[in-house]
């Protein structure tokens, strides 16, 4: 009997910390999920008043404090969680906090600890890869992205990021190869089309670039940056009428876009529509794009005939 009592006391000392107000925790989690962070914080604070040694409560409160912009308190919470239980989730969260504060060395340390504790944690590989990228450790970044792909072979994200790194270090053919792999996996990956278009433009493959930009625009219809790139690429291909149409689309979205007026004016010159071009240059100048006045002098100012004596 005495032996059983001692065993029970030992178990209580080991696991007693796990007893806490589960209803409050569920309420806190639901409030957090719905974006009601102050309400979530209330429930978590109430739990901690009764039991300040619950790992998952401190983990959740760190997330809540991050959403509320309370970074210092979030760090205190995650450090407390790690003291209670050195676990992969807490290390991962700490790694992200440190990354956001540009402490990349310690961020990598905690992502690595997280992966040592759970080597199938895809998000940790992705985040550590991005951190390696930030400190120019490109080979390590690529290795982590490849591992992330192994764990989630349906995701195009690792291939897009590998492509970006290869493009950054001048291996343009490899960049295109990985963007193409990403598109095969996910034909709706905007970044893959956009970035591959950039590589094609670098290689002066304007037709291929235009095709990718059009696909990107289908995924983000009102993206003015894409519309500009499409129009500029059409100009390179001497497809002036469609370039004119693209600049017109931009102006339908943003009627005060001086740059669009200016470039549409240049397209109108190419189409031999001098009057329309002058109207566009004038509008661009009125909106503050002063380079337009050089074009006005060149194309729109009529020279007075010289009178013969």
Short mmCIF file of C-alpha atoms in Angstrom, two decimals:
data_model
loop_
_atom_site.label_atom_id
_atom_site.label_comp_id
_atom_site.label_asym_id
_atom_site.label_seq_id
_atom_site.Cartn_x
_atom_site.Cartn_y
_atom_site.Cartn_z
CA UNK A 1 0.00 0.00 0.00
CA UNK A 2 2.79 2.39 0.94
CA UNK A 3 4.65 1.55 -2.29
CA UNK A 4 1.53 2.33 -4.35
CA UNK A 5 1.10 5.66 -2.55
CA UNK A 6 4.71 6.66 -3.29
CA UNK A 7 4.22 5.73 -6.96
CA UNK A 8 1.06 7.83 -7.12
CA UNK A 9 2.87 10.83 -5.59
CA UNK A 10 5.72 10.50 -8.09
CA UNK A 11 3.27 10.38 -11.00
CA UNK A 12 1.45 13.40 -9.63
CA UNK A 13 4.70 15.37 -9.39
CA UNK A 14 5.60 14.41 -12.95
CA UNK A 15 2.27 15.02 -14.62
CA UNK A 16 0.46 17.34 -12.26
CA UNK A 17 1.54 20.33 -14.32
CA UNK A 18 -0.61 19.07 -17.21
CA UNK A 19 -3.82 19.64 -15.23
CA UNK A 20 -5.24 23.03 -16.16
CA UNK A 21 -8.48 24.63 -17.24
CA UNK A 22 -9.08 22.87 -20.57
CA UNK A 23 -12.26 24.83 -21.28
CA UNK A 24 -10.39 28.11 -20.99
CA UNK A 25 -7.65 26.79 -23.25
CA UNK A 26 -10.19 25.71 -25.88
CA UNK A 27 -11.83 29.14 -25.64
CA UNK A 28 -8.43 30.83 -26.01
CA UNK A 29 -7.57 28.71 -29.04
CA UNK A 30 -10.93 29.44 -30.69
CA UNK A 31 -10.59 33.17 -30.05
CA UNK A 32 -7.06 33.09 -31.48
CA UNK A 33 -8.25 31.22 -34.58
CA UNK A 34 -10.97 33.82 -35.14
CA UNK A 35 -8.57 36.73 -34.73
CA UNK A 36 -9.89 37.85 -31.34
CA UNK A 37 -6.46 38.15 -29.76
CA UNK A 38 -7.31 40.19 -26.68
CA UNK A 39 -10.01 37.70 -25.72
CA UNK A 40 -7.58 34.84 -26.26
CA UNK A 41 -5.04 36.60 -24.07
CA UNK A 42 -7.61 36.96 -21.27
CA UNK A 43 -8.26 33.20 -21.12
CA UNK A 44 -4.57 32.33 -21.27
CA UNK A 45 -3.71 34.78 -18.49
CA UNK A 46 -6.44 33.24 -16.33
CA UNK A 47 -5.00 29.74 -16.86
CA UNK A 48 -1.49 30.90 -15.95
CA UNK A 49 -2.78 32.47 -12.72
CA UNK A 50 -3.81 28.98 -11.63
CA UNK A 51 -0.94 27.02 -13.19
CA UNK A 52 2.15 28.72 -14.55
CA UNK A 53 3.80 25.52 -15.75
CA UNK A 54 1.79 24.52 -18.84
CA UNK A 55 3.82 24.27 -22.04
CA UNK A 56 1.01 24.63 -24.60
CA UNK A 57 -0.43 27.67 -22.84
CA UNK A 58 2.83 29.60 -23.13
CA UNK A 59 3.24 28.52 -26.76
CA UNK A 60 -0.21 29.80 -27.63
CA UNK A 61 0.25 32.99 -25.63
CA UNK A 62 3.50 33.68 -27.52
CA UNK A 63 1.56 33.42 -30.79
CA UNK A 64 -1.14 35.74 -29.46
CA UNK A 65 1.40 38.30 -28.30
CA UNK A 66 3.09 38.22 -31.69
CA UNK A 67 -0.25 39.01 -33.34
CA UNK A 68 -0.70 41.89 -30.90
CA UNK A 69 2.79 43.21 -31.63
CA UNK A 70 4.07 42.40 -28.15
CA UNK A 71 7.36 40.89 -29.30
CA UNK A 72 9.19 41.14 -25.98
CA UNK A 73 6.40 39.32 -24.16
CA UNK A 74 6.20 36.74 -26.94
CA UNK A 75 9.91 36.00 -26.45
CA UNK A 76 9.42 35.64 -22.69
CA UNK A 77 6.54 33.25 -23.28
CA UNK A 78 8.41 31.05 -25.74
CA UNK A 79 11.48 30.96 -23.51
CA UNK A 80 9.25 29.88 -20.62
CA UNK A 81 7.71 27.20 -22.83
CA UNK A 82 11.18 25.88 -23.71
CA UNK A 83 12.11 25.71 -20.03
CA UNK A 84 9.05 23.57 -19.42
CA UNK A 85 9.51 21.38 -22.48
CA UNK A 86 12.27 21.74 -25.09
CA UNK A 87 10.08 20.86 -28.07
CA UNK A 88 10.23 21.34 -31.86
CA UNK A 89 7.21 23.68 -32.03
CA UNK A 90 8.59 26.14 -29.47
CA UNK A 91 12.01 26.10 -31.13
CA UNK A 92 10.38 26.77 -34.48
CA UNK A 93 8.40 29.73 -33.14
CA UNK A 94 11.50 31.13 -31.47
CA UNK A 95 13.40 30.75 -34.74
CA UNK A 96 10.74 32.77 -36.56
CA UNK A 97 10.78 35.51 -33.91
CA UNK A 98 14.55 35.77 -34.15
CA UNK A 99 14.38 35.82 -37.96
CA UNK A 100 11.91 38.71 -37.86
CA UNK A 101 14.41 40.55 -35.68
CA UNK A 102 17.23 39.84 -38.20
CA UNK A 103 19.07 37.59 -35.73
CA UNK A 104 19.74 35.01 -38.43
CA UNK A 105 22.49 33.07 -36.63
CA UNK A 106 20.33 32.27 -33.61
CA UNK A 107 17.30 31.79 -35.83
CA UNK A 108 19.14 29.01 -37.68
CA UNK A 109 20.15 27.50 -34.33
CA UNK A 110 16.52 27.14 -33.22
CA UNK A 111 15.28 25.93 -36.62
CA UNK A 112 18.02 23.29 -36.49
CA UNK A 113 16.98 22.25 -32.97
CA UNK A 114 13.40 22.01 -34.17
CA UNK A 115 14.47 19.71 -37.01
CA UNK A 116 16.58 17.59 -34.66
CA UNK A 117 13.42 17.06 -32.63
CA UNK A 118 11.19 16.51 -35.68
CA UNK A 119 13.04 15.81 -38.93
CA UNK A 120 9.79 15.65 -40.91
CA UNK A 121 8.85 19.26 -40.17
CA UNK A 122 8.53 20.80 -43.64
CA UNK A 123 7.94 24.36 -42.41
CA UNK A 124 11.19 24.32 -40.45
CA UNK A 125 13.15 23.30 -43.56
CA UNK A 126 11.47 26.07 -45.58
CA UNK A 127 12.16 28.70 -42.94
CA UNK A 128 15.74 27.60 -42.33
CA UNK A 129 16.32 27.59 -46.10
CA UNK A 130 15.09 31.17 -46.36
CA UNK A 131 17.30 32.17 -43.43
CA UNK A 132 20.33 30.59 -45.14
CA UNK A 133 19.40 32.56 -48.26
CA UNK A 134 19.39 35.80 -46.26
CA UNK A 135 23.01 35.22 -45.19
CA UNK A 136 24.09 34.10 -48.69
CA UNK A 137 24.51 30.44 -47.73
CA UNK A 138 22.95 29.42 -51.02
CA UNK A 139 24.03 25.77 -51.16
CA UNK A 140 22.59 25.11 -47.70
CA UNK A 141 19.41 26.93 -48.65
CA UNK A 142 18.98 24.81 -51.78
CA UNK A 143 19.59 21.62 -49.77
CA UNK A 144 16.84 22.58 -47.30
CA UNK A 145 14.40 23.46 -50.08
CA UNK A 146 15.08 20.09 -51.71
CA UNK A 147 14.41 18.35 -48.40
CA UNK A 148 11.16 20.30 -48.04
CA UNK A 149 10.15 19.08 -51.50
CA UNK A 150 10.93 15.47 -50.53
CA UNK A 151 8.58 15.83 -47.57
CA UNK A 152 5.86 17.57 -49.59
CA UNK A 153 6.23 16.56 -53.27
CA UNK A 154 2.97 18.27 -54.21
CA UNK A 155 4.22 21.73 -53.27
CA UNK A 156 5.74 24.02 -55.91
CA UNK A 157 7.16 26.44 -53.32
CA UNK A 158 10.58 24.77 -52.89
CA UNK A 159 11.18 24.70 -56.65
CA UNK A 160 10.24 28.38 -57.03
CA UNK A 161 12.70 29.34 -54.30
CA UNK A 162 15.48 27.16 -55.74
CA UNK A 163 14.85 28.79 -59.11
CA UNK A 164 15.11 32.23 -57.54
CA UNK A 165 18.48 31.39 -55.96
CA UNK A 166 19.87 30.01 -59.22
CA UNK A 167 18.74 33.15 -61.02
CA UNK A 168 20.37 35.29 -58.34
CA UNK A 169 23.76 33.61 -58.77
CA UNK A 170 23.59 33.75 -62.56
CA UNK A 171 22.66 30.14 -63.31
CA UNK A 172 19.77 31.23 -65.49
CA UNK A 173 19.16 27.94 -67.29
CA UNK A 174 18.84 26.12 -63.96
CA UNK A 175 16.53 28.86 -62.74
CA UNK A 176 14.23 28.33 -65.73
CA UNK A 177 14.39 24.57 -65.19
CA UNK A 178 13.19 24.83 -61.59
CA UNK A 179 10.48 27.37 -62.38
CA UNK A 180 9.26 24.99 -65.09
CA UNK A 181 9.18 22.14 -62.54
CA UNK A 182 7.15 24.36 -60.23
CA UNK A 183 4.65 25.15 -63.00
CA UNK A 184 4.32 21.44 -63.83
CA UNK A 185 3.46 20.79 -60.18
CA UNK A 186 1.16 23.78 -59.88
CA UNK A 187 -0.05 25.50 -63.07
CA UNK A 188 -1.53 28.25 -60.89
CA UNK A 189 1.71 29.31 -59.23
CA UNK A 190 1.87 33.05 -59.93
CA UNK A 191 5.46 33.44 -58.69
CA UNK A 192 6.72 30.65 -60.95
CA UNK A 193 5.33 32.34 -64.08
CA UNK A 194 6.42 35.80 -62.97
CA UNK A 195 9.97 34.76 -62.09
CA UNK A 196 10.43 32.59 -65.18
CA UNK A 197 9.29 35.54 -67.30
CA UNK A 198 12.04 37.60 -65.67
CA UNK A 199 14.62 34.99 -66.61
CA UNK A 200 13.35 34.89 -70.20
CA UNK A 201 13.54 38.68 -70.41
CA UNK A 202 17.15 38.53 -69.18
CA UNK A 203 17.85 36.05 -71.97
CA UNK A 204 15.95 38.24 -74.47
CA UNK A 205 13.44 35.47 -75.08
CA UNK A 206 10.61 37.97 -75.35
CA UNK A 207 7.95 35.66 -76.78
CA UNK A 208 8.44 33.13 -73.99
CA UNK A 209 8.44 35.94 -71.43
CA UNK A 210 5.21 37.37 -72.84
CA UNK A 211 3.51 33.98 -72.59
CA UNK A 212 4.46 33.66 -68.92
CA UNK A 213 3.41 37.21 -68.12
CA UNK A 214 0.00 36.62 -69.69
CA UNK A 215 -0.39 33.47 -67.58
CA UNK A 216 0.59 35.45 -64.48
CA UNK A 217 -1.95 38.14 -65.33
CA UNK A 218 -4.71 35.53 -65.60
CA UNK A 219 -3.93 34.64 -61.97
CA UNK A 220 -3.96 38.29 -60.86
CA UNK A 221 -6.15 40.26 -63.28
CA UNK A 222 -5.58 43.82 -62.05
CA UNK A 223 -1.85 43.59 -61.35
CA UNK A 224 -0.51 46.85 -62.81
CA UNK A 225 3.12 45.74 -62.59
CA UNK A 226 2.35 42.71 -64.78
CA UNK A 227 0.39 44.85 -67.22
CA UNK A 228 3.35 47.21 -67.53
CA UNK A 229 5.72 44.31 -68.18
CA UNK A 230 3.37 42.86 -70.78
CA UNK A 231 3.11 46.21 -72.55
CA UNK A 232 6.89 46.74 -72.46
CA UNK A 233 7.46 43.23 -73.83
CA UNK A 234 4.95 43.82 -76.62
CA UNK A 235 6.86 46.98 -77.54
CA UNK A 236 10.06 44.94 -77.79
CA UNK A 237 8.16 42.62 -80.15
CA UNK A 238 6.83 45.69 -82.05
CA UNK A 239 3.26 44.70 -81.21
CA UNK A 240 2.29 48.33 -80.66
CA UNK A 241 -1.48 48.04 -80.90
CA UNK A 242 -1.71 45.45 -78.14
CA UNK A 243 0.78 47.45 -76.09
CA UNK A 244 -1.55 50.44 -76.51
CA UNK A 245 -4.42 48.27 -75.27
CA UNK A 246 -2.42 47.21 -72.22
CA UNK A 247 -1.57 50.78 -71.22
CA UNK A 248 -5.23 51.65 -71.68
CA UNK A 249 -6.17 48.83 -69.27
CA UNK A 250 -3.78 50.28 -66.71
CA UNK A 251 -5.42 53.69 -67.06
CA UNK A 252 -8.86 52.13 -66.61
CA UNK A 253 -7.59 50.78 -63.28
CA UNK A 254 -5.69 53.95 -62.34
CA UNK A 255 -6.67 57.06 -64.29
CA UNK A 256 -3.92 59.11 -62.61
CA UNK A 257 -1.03 56.89 -63.68
CA UNK A 258 1.31 59.38 -65.34
CA UNK A 259 3.80 56.70 -66.43
CA UNK A 260 1.09 54.82 -68.31
CA UNK A 261 0.08 58.01 -70.15
CA UNK A 262 3.71 58.66 -71.04
CA UNK A 263 4.36 55.18 -72.41
CA UNK A 264 1.04 55.08 -74.23
CA UNK A 265 2.12 58.33 -75.84
CA UNK A 266 5.32 56.66 -77.07
CA UNK A 267 3.27 53.78 -78.46
CA UNK A 268 0.99 56.25 -80.23
CA UNK A 269 4.07 57.78 -81.86
CA UNK A 270 5.05 54.32 -83.12
CA UNK A 271 1.50 53.94 -84.48
CA UNK A 272 1.80 57.39 -86.13
CA UNK A 273 -1.00 58.83 -83.99
CA UNK A 274 0.74 62.10 -83.22
CA UNK A 275 -2.32 63.94 -81.93
CA UNK A 276 -3.26 61.13 -79.52
CA UNK A 277 0.39 60.90 -78.45
CA UNK A 278 0.50 64.62 -77.66
CA UNK A 279 -2.66 64.31 -75.58
CA UNK A 280 -1.05 61.49 -73.60
CA UNK A 281 2.23 63.38 -73.11
CA UNK A 282 0.32 66.46 -71.96
CA UNK A 283 -1.68 64.43 -69.45
CA UNK A 284 1.50 62.74 -68.17
CA UNK A 285 3.14 66.14 -67.69
CA UNK A 286 0.11 67.54 -65.88
CA UNK A 287 0.25 64.55 -63.51
CA UNK A 288 3.90 65.27 -62.67
CA UNK A 289 5.86 63.11 -65.11
CA UNK A 290 8.08 65.92 -66.34
CA UNK A 291 10.03 63.87 -68.88
CA UNK A 292 6.86 64.09 -70.98
CA UNK A 293 7.66 67.73 -71.80
CA UNK A 294 10.73 66.62 -73.75
CA UNK A 295 8.43 64.54 -75.95
CA UNK A 296 6.01 67.46 -76.26
CA UNK A 297 8.86 69.66 -77.53
CA UNK A 298 9.90 66.95 -79.96
CA UNK A 299 6.52 65.96 -81.39
CA UNK A 300 3.88 68.48 -80.38
CA UNK A 301 5.34 71.99 -80.69
CA UNK A 302 4.69 73.40 -84.12
CA UNK A 303 7.56 75.44 -85.54
CA UNK A 304 6.62 78.79 -87.03
CA UNK A 305 7.38 79.03 -90.76
CA UNK A 306 10.25 81.35 -91.66
CA UNK A 307 8.95 84.37 -93.54
CA UNK A 308 10.82 85.34 -96.65
CA UNK A 309 11.73 88.99 -97.01
#
